Every structure is written in structure tokens, then in C-alpha cells.
Short mmCIF file of C-alpha atoms in Angstrom, two decimals:
data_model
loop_
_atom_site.label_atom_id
_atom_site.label_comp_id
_atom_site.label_asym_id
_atom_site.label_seq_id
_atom_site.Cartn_x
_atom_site.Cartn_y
_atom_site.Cartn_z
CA UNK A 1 0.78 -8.27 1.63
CA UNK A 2 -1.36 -11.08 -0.16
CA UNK A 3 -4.90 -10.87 0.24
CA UNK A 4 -5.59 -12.12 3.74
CA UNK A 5 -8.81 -14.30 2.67
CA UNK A 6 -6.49 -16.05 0.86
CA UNK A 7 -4.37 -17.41 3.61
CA UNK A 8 -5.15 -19.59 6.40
CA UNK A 9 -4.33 -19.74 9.97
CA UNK A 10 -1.56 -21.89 10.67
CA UNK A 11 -3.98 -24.27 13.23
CA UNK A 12 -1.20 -27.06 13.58
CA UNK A 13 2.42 -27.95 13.71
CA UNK A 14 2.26 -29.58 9.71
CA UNK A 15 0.29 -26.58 8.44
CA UNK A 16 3.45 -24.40 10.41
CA UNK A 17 5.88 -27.25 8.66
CA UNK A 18 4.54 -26.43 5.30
CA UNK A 19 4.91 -22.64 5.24
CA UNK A 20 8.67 -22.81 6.75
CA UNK A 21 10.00 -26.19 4.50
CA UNK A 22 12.59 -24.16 3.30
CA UNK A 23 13.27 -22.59 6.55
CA UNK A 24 16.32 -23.17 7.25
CA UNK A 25 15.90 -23.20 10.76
CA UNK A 26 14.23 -26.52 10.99
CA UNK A 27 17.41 -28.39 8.49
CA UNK A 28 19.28 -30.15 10.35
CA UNK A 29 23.09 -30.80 8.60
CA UNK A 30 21.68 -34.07 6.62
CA UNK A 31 19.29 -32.31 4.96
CA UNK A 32 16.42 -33.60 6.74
CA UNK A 33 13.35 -31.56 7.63
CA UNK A 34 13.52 -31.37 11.85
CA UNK A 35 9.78 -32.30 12.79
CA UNK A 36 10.32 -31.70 16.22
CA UNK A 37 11.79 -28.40 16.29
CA UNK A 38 8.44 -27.27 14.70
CA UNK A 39 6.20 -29.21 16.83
CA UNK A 40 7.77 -27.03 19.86
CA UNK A 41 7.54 -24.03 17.75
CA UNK A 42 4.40 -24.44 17.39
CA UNK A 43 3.26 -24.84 21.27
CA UNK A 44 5.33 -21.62 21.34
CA UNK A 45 2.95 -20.16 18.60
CA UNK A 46 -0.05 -20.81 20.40
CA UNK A 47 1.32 -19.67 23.66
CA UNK A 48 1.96 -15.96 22.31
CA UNK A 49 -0.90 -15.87 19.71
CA UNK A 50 -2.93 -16.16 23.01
CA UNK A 51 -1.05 -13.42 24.61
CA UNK A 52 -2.02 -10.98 21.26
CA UNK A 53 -5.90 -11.72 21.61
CA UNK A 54 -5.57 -11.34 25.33
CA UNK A 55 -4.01 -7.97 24.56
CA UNK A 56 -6.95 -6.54 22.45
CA UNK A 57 -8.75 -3.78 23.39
CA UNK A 58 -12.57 -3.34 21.86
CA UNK A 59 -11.76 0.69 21.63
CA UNK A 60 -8.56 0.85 20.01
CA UNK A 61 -6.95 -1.48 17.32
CA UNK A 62 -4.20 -3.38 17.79
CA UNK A 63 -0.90 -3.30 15.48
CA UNK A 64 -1.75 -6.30 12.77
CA UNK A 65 -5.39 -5.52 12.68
CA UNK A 66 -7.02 -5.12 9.26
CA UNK A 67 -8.73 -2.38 7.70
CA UNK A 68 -11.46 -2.81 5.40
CA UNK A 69 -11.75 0.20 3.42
CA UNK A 70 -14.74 1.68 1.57
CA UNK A 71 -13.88 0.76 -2.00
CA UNK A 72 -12.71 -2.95 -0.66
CA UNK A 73 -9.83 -2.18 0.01
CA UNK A 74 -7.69 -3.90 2.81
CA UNK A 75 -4.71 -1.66 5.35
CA UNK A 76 -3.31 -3.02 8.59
CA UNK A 77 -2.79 -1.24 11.21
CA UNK A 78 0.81 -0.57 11.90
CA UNK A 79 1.57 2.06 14.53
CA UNK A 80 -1.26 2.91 17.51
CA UNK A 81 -1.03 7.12 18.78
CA UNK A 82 -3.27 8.46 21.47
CA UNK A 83 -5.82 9.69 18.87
CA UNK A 84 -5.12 8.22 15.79
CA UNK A 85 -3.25 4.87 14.13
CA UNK A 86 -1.41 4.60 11.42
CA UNK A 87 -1.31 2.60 8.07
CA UNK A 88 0.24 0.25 5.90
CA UNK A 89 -0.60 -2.07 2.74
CA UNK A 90 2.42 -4.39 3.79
CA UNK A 91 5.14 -5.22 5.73
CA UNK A 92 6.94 -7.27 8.23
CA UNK A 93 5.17 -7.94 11.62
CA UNK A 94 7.14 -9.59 14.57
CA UNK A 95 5.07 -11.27 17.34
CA UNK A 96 6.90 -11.54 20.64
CA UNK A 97 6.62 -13.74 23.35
CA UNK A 98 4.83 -11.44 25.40
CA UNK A 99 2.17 -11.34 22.28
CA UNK A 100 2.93 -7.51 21.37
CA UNK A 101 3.68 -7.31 17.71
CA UNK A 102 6.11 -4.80 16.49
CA UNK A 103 6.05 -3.66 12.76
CA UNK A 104 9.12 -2.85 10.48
CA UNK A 105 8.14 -1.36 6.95
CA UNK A 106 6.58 2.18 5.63
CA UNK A 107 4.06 3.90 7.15
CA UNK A 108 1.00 6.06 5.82
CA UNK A 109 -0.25 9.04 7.43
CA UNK A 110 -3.51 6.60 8.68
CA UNK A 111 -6.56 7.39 10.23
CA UNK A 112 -8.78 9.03 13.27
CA UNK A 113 -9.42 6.44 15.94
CA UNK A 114 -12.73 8.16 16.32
CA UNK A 115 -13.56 7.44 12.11
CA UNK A 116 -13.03 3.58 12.70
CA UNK A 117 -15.17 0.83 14.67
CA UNK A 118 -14.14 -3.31 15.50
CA UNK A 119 -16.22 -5.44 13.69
CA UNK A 120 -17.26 -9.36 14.20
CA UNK A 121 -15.26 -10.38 11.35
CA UNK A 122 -11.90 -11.93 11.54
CA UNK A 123 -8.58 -11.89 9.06
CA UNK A 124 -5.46 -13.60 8.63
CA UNK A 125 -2.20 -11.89 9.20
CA UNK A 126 1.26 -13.03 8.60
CA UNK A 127 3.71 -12.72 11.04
CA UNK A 128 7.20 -14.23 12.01
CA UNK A 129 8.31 -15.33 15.43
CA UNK A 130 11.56 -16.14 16.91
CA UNK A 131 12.94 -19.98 16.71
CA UNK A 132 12.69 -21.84 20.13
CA UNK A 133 11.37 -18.02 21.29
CA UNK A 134 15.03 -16.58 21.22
CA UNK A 135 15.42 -13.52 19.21
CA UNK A 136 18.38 -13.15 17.19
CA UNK A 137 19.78 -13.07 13.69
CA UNK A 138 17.72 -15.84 11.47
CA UNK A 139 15.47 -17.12 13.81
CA UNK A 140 12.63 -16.33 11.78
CA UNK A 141 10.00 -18.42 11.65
CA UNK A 142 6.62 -17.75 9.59
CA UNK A 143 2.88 -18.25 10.52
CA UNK A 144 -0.55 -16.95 9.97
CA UNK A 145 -2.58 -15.58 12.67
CA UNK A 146 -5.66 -14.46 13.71
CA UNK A 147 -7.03 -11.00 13.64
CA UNK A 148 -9.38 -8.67 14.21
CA UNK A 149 -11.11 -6.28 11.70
CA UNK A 150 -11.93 -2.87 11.58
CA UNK A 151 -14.35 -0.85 8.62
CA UNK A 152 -14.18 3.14 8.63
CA UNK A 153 -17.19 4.92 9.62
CA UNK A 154 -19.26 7.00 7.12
CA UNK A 155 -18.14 10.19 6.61
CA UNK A 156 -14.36 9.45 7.64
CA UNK A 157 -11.46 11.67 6.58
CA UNK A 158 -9.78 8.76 4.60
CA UNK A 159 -6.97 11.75 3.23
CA UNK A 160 -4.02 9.67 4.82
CA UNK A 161 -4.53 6.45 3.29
CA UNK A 162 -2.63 7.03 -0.23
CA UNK A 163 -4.44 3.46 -1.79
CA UNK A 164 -7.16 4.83 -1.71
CA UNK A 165 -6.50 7.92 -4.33
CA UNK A 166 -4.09 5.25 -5.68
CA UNK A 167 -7.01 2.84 -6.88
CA UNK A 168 -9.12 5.99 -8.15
CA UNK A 169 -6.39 7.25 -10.36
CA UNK A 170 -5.82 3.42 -12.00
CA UNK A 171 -9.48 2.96 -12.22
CA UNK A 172 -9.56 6.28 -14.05
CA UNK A 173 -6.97 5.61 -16.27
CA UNK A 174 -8.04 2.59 -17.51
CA UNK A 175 -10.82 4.41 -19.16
CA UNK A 176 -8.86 6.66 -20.54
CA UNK A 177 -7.57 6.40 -24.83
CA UNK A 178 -4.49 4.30 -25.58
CA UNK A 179 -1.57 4.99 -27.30
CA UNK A 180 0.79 3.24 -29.20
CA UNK A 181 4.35 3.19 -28.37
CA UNK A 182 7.87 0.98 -28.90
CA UNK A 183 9.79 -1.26 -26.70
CA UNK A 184 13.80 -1.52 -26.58
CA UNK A 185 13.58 -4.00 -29.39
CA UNK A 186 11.10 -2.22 -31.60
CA UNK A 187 7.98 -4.22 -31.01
CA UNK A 188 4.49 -2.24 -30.67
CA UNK A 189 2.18 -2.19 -27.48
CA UNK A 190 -0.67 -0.21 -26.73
CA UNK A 191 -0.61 2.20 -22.95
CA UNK A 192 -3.72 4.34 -21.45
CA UNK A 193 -2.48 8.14 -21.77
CA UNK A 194 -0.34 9.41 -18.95
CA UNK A 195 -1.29 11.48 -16.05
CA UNK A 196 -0.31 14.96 -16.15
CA UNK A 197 1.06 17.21 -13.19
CA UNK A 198 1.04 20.75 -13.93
CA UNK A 199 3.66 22.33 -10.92
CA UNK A 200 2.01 24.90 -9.85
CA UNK A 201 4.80 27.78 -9.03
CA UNK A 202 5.37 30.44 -11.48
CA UNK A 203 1.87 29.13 -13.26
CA UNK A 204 -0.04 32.45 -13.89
CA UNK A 205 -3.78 32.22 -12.76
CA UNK A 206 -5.35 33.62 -16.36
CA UNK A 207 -2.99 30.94 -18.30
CA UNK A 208 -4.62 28.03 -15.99
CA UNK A 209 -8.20 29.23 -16.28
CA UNK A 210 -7.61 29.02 -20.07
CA UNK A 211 -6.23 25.85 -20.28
CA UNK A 212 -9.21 24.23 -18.70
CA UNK A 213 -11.72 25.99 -21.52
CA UNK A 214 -9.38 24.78 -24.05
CA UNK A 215 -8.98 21.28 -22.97
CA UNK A 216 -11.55 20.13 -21.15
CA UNK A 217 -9.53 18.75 -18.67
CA UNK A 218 -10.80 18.94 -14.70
CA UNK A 219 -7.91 18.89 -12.62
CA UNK A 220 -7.71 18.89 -8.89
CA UNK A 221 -4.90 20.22 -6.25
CA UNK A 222 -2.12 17.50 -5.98
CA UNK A 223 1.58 16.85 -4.56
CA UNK A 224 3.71 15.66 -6.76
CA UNK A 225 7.22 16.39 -4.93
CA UNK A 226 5.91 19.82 -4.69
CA UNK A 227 2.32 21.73 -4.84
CA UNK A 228 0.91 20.88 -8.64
CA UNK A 229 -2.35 20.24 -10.68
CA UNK A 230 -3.50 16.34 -11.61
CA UNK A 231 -5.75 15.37 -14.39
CA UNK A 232 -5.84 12.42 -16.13
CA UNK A 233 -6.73 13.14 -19.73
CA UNK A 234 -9.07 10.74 -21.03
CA UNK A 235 -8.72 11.63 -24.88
CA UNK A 236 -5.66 12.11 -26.97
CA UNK A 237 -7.15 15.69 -28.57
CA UNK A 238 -7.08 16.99 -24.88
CA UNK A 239 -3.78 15.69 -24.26
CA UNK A 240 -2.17 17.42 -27.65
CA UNK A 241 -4.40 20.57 -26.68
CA UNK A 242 -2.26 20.88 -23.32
CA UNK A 243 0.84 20.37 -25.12
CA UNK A 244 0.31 22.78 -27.53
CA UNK A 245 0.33 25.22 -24.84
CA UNK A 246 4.00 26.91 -25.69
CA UNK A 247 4.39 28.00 -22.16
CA UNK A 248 5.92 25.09 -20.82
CA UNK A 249 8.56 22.53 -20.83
CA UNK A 250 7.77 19.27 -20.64
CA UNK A 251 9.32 16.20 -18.92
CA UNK A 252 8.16 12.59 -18.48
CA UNK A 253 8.40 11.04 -14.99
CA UNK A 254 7.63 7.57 -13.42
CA UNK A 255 5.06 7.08 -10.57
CA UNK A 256 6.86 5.89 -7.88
CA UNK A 257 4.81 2.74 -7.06
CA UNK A 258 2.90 1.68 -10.47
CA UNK A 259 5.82 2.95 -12.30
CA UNK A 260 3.18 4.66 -14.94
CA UNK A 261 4.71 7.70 -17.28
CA UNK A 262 3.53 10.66 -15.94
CA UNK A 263 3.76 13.79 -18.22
CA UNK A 264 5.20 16.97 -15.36
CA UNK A 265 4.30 20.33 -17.11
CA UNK A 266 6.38 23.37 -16.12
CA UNK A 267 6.58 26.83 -16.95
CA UNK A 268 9.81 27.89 -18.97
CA UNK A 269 11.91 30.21 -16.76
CA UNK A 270 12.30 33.49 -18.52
#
């Protein structure tokens, strides 16, 4: 989802005309753009962005609420339990005509409703809603709408919001030495050094203890499809001290949403 101080609310019927020109909705068979279909959308816009605000409750967040994380960060809130809500960094949110907003899209672990607290400030959030307010296949009509937003308290267990680590680890590796490597056609370009994942079954406890004296490297307890060590090594020496280690085999893997090499290190079966 695009940074929501970017966007603005959609405050009239041509602002709700410009984000859905190519809506197909509003074409009639000439080709022309139907102004008055959007004019009556947009009544019904205001009529169940109403109902949403009306809905809000100044202890608990509502689905399409924002986030504002400690590093700057932005989530939305997605899913609303008894004690805590969960997360996303994007998705599709559906306003209804009753103003509830349902969410389709993944969702993170998320947060204690006790670690979070409303704020003054207000965000944009994109949402659809149905055509003439009848829900069925393509009636989907795009808008921006007001929000509320939310900061974490200090001290907040922030563990189930994955952007967070996410962030740390790029900001990391950008310090990090580069290397030089070759694309499918031969041509040079420089990339930071890879993380490494050390999978942590079968790894002997003296053998680990060494290979942080040798290298240098500080690791810390990870998941990476099962229980493993993470570092990111920040020189090439410490990276070709770890792989001189004879112990293990060595794969390369992708990181599932940066697509980044990471280097898995396992211990040869016997």
C-alpha cells in the first residue's frame, strides 16, 4: 500500500471520477465516461464513509486504521480479536454499506491492544465499494478515505510485526561490503554480502561457539523455515572465514519478499 500521506481523500464526485477513469463501471458502450453514475456513487460514498467513523470506538481500532510504528514505519490494522489486532502492510479493504470494512490479503501475527493508543492524527486509506451499492462481480469502485491513527506505546512487544525486523536487516545490509557478481548476459554489478542462516539441528554447541571467535560474526536466534542462526556479515574475510568451516554444505536461497541471496549453512549428514 502507497504511502498514505501521499494520497488524498476523495472529497468530491471529480476527485472519485479521476481515480476510477478507467473503471469500467462508469463506460457506457460509446466509450464515454458516465458522469452521473459517479455523482450517485459518490452520495453513496459519503453515506457509508459516515457509517465507518460512526462505528469507531476510542478503545479499540477499527479494521483500516493505521499504525505508525517506532522506526516510521506505517501497518493497518486488518483483523480486530478480543485482546489483540492484527497486521498488514497492504491489501484490499471493502467498505460496505453498513460502513464495516472487511479485509482480503495476508495477515501478520500483530499486536497487544493494550501496547497501542488512538492518536489526533488522521490517514488516508484506500478502499473499494460496490457500484450503485450492489455487491457483485466487478462492481468495484475505488476511493480514499479517512482514518484514524494509532502509535505503539513504549515498551511494546512489536515481535509480530515482521517489517519491522524486515527494515533492520536491509538497513544492516546496506552497510555491509559489496561484491561483484555477473548477470545472464555477462555484464558486472556490485551486491551487499548475503545474509547467512546457519539451521540449527544437528549443529554441535562447541563447533558454534568457535565459529563466532573465528569470525566475528554476532548472530541471533532466527526462523528461517525451521529454527536457525542469522547474521549478516558485514566484511568479506568473515564471510570466507564461515565458509571455510568444512562442516557444512552450503546452499543459496532467496528471501521471500526482497528476493535477496541468502547463504543457508547446514551440517553434512554423516
Amino acid at each position: 500500500m502507497e504511502n498514505s500521506q501521499k494520497k488524498e481523500l476523495t472529497s468530491s464526485a471529480s476527485t472519485l471520477a479521476e481515480l476510477n477513469k478507467y473503471n469500467d463501471n462508469y463506460l457506457i458502450y460509446t466509450g464515454a465516461f458516465d458522469e452521473r453514475s459517479v455523482a450517485k456513487d459518490f452520495e453513496l460514498l459519503v453515506e457509508f464513509s459516515k457509517a465507518y467513523t460512526k462505528s469507531h470506538s476510542l478503545h479499540r481500532p477499527s479494521v483500516g486504521d493505521s499504525l505508525q510504528l517506532p522506526d516510521g514505519q506505517t501497518v493497518y490494522f486488518c483483523h480486530i480479536h478480543d485482546s489483540f489486532a492484527q497486521t498488514c502492510e497492504n491489501g484490499s479493504f471493502h467498505l460496505s454499506n453498513s460502513g464495516y470494512i472487511s479485509y482480503s490479503g495476508g495477515l501478520d501475527s500483530g499486536i497487544s491492544l493494550h501496547d497501542v493508543v488512538l492518536t489526533s492524527s488522521k490517514s488516508v486509506l484506500t478502499i473499494w465499494f460496490s457500484h450503485r451499492g450492489v455487491l457483485r462481480a466487478h462492481c468495484a469502485i475505488h476511493a480514499n478515505i479517512e482514518s484514524r491513527v494509532w502509535k505503539t506505546k513504549e515498551g511494546a512487544d512489536l515481535s509480530g510485526i515482521p517489517q519491522i525486523k524486515r527494515r533492520r536487516k536491509r538497513l544492516l545490509k546496506e552497510q555491509a561490503e559489496t561484491i561483484v557478481k555477473s548477470d545472464g548476459y555477462g555484464r558486472p554489478y556490485s551486491e551487499h554480502l548475503p545474509e547467512v542462516v546457519i539451521i540449527k539441528e544437528n549443529l554441535p554447541e562447541n563447533l558454534f561457539q568457535t565459529i563466532q571467535q573465528v569470525t566475528k560474526l554476532s548472530f541471533e536466534d532466527d526462523y528461517h523455515y525451521v529454527p536457525v542462526y542469522w547474521c549478516q556479515p558485514m566484511t568479506i574475510d568473515q564471510l570466507n572465514k564461515l565458509k571455510g568451516f568444512p562442516q557444512f554444505t552450503i546452499r543459496e536461497e532467496r528471501d521471500i519478499w526482497l528476493y535477496s541471496p541468502i547463504l543457508v549453512f547446514e551440517i553434512k549428514p554423516e
